[in-house]
Short mmCIF file of C-alpha atoms in Angstrom, two decimals:
data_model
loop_
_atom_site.label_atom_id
_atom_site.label_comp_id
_atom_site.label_asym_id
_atom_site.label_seq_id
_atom_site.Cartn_x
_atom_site.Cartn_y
_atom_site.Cartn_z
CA UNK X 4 71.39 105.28 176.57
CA UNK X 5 70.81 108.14 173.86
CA UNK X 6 67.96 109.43 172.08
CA UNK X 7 67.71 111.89 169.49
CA UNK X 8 65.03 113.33 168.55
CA UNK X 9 64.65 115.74 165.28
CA UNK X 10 62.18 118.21 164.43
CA UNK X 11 61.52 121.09 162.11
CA UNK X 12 60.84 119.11 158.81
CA UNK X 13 58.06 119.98 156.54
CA UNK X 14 56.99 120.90 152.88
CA UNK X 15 58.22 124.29 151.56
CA UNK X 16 58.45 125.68 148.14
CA UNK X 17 61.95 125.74 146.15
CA UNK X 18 64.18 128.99 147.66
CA UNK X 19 62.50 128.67 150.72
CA UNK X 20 63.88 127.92 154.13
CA UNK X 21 63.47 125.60 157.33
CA UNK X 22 65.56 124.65 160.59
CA UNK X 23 65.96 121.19 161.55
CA UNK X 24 66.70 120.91 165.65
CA UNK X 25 67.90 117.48 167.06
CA UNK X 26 67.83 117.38 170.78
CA UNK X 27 70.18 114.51 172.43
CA UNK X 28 69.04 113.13 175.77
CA UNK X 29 69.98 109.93 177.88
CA UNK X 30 72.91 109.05 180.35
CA UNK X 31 75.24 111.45 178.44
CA UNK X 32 78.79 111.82 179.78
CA UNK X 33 80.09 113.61 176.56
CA UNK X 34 78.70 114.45 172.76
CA UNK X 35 81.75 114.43 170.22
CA UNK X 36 80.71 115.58 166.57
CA UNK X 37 77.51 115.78 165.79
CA UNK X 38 76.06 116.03 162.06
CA UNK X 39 73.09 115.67 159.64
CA UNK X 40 72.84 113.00 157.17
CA UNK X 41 69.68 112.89 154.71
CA UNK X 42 68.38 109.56 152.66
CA UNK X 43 66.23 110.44 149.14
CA UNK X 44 64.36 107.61 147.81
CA UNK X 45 66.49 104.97 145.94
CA UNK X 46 70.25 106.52 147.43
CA UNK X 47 72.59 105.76 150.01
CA UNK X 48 72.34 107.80 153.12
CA UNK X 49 74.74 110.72 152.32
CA UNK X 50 76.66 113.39 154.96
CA UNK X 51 75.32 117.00 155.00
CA UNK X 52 77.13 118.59 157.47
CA UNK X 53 78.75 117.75 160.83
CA UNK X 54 80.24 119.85 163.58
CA UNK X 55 82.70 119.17 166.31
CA UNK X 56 82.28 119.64 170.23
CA UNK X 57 84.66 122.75 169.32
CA UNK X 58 82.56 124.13 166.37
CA UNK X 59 84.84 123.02 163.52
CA UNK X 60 82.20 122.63 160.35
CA UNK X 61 82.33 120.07 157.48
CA UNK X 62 79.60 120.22 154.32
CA UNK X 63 79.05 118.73 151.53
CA UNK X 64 79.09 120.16 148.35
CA UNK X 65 76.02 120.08 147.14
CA UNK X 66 74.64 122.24 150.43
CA UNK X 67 77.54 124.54 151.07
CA UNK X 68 76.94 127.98 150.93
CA UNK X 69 73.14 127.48 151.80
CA UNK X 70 73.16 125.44 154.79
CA UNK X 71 74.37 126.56 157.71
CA UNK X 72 75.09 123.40 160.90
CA UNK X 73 75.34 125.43 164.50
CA UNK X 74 74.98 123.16 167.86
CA UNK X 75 74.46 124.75 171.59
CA UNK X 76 76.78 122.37 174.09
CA UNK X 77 74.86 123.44 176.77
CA UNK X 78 71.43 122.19 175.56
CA UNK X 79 72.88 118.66 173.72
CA UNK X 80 71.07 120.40 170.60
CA UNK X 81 72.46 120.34 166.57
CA UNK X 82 70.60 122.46 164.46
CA UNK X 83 70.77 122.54 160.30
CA UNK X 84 69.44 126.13 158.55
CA UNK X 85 68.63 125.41 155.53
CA UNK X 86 68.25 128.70 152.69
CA UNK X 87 67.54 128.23 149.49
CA UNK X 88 66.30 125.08 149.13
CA UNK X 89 66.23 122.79 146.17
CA UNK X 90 63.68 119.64 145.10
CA UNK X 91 66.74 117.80 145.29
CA UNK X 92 66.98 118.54 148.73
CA UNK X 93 63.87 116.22 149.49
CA UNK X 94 64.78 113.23 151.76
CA UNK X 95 64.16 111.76 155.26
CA UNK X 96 66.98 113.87 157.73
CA UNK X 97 68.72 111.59 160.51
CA UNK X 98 70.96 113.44 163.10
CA UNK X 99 73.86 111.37 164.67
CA UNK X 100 75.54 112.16 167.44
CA UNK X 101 79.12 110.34 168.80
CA UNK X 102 78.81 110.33 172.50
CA UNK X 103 80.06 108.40 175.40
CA UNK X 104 77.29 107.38 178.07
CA UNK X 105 77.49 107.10 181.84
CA UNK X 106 77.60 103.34 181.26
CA UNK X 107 79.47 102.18 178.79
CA UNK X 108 81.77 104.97 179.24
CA UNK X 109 82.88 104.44 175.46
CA UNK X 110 82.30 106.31 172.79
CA UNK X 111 79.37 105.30 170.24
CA UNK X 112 77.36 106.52 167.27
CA UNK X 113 73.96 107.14 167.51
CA UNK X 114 70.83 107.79 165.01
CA UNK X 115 67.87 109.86 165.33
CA UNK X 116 64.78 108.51 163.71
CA UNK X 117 64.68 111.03 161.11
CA UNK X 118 62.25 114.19 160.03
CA UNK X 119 61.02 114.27 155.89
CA UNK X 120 61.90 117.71 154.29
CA UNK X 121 60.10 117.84 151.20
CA UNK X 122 60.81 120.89 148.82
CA UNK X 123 57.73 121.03 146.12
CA UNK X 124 55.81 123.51 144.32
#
């Protein structure tokens, strides 16, 4: 129905920078908010940021200030810029998107199977 797929994860050194991207794809009538979510070893899967179809933002505090969530309607896409970054930003990124499919003509959540950012020296 949907896929998401995420991309743009890697190892950087604290204070550095990367851009997650998370193309959505499938029988896609309509994408509602979209958002970021990231799961460290050992925690609960926590919010990062989330943006609606009219660009209304939401962070969490831990990443406000150095994260910045943008999304391009036309292309399905979310993206996450992320400045600044901190070990404790290390974790496995999922992307969920709300969206209502051609079929089931309802809206649903749906997960991305995740990119690892890893922020080491």
């Amino acid at each position: 129905q949907v896929q998401l797929v995420e991309s743009g994860g890697g190892l950087v050194q604290p204070g550095g920078s990367l851009r997650l991207s998370c193309v959505a794809s499938g029988t896609i009538l309509s994408i509602n908010d979209m958002g970021w979510y990231r799961q460290a070893p050992g925690k609960e899967r926590e919010l990062v940021a989330i943006i609606s179809s009219g660009g209304t933002t939401n962070y969490a505090d831990p990443v406000k200030g150095r994260f910045t969530i943008s999304r391009d309607n036309a292309k399905n896409t979310v993206y996450l810029q992320m400045n600044s970054l901190k070990p404790e930003d290390t974790a496995v990124y999922y992307c969920k998107a709300n969206a209502r499919t051609w079929s089931t003509l309802r809206n649903s959540d749906y997960w991305g199977q995740g990119t690892q950012v890893t922020v080491s020296s």
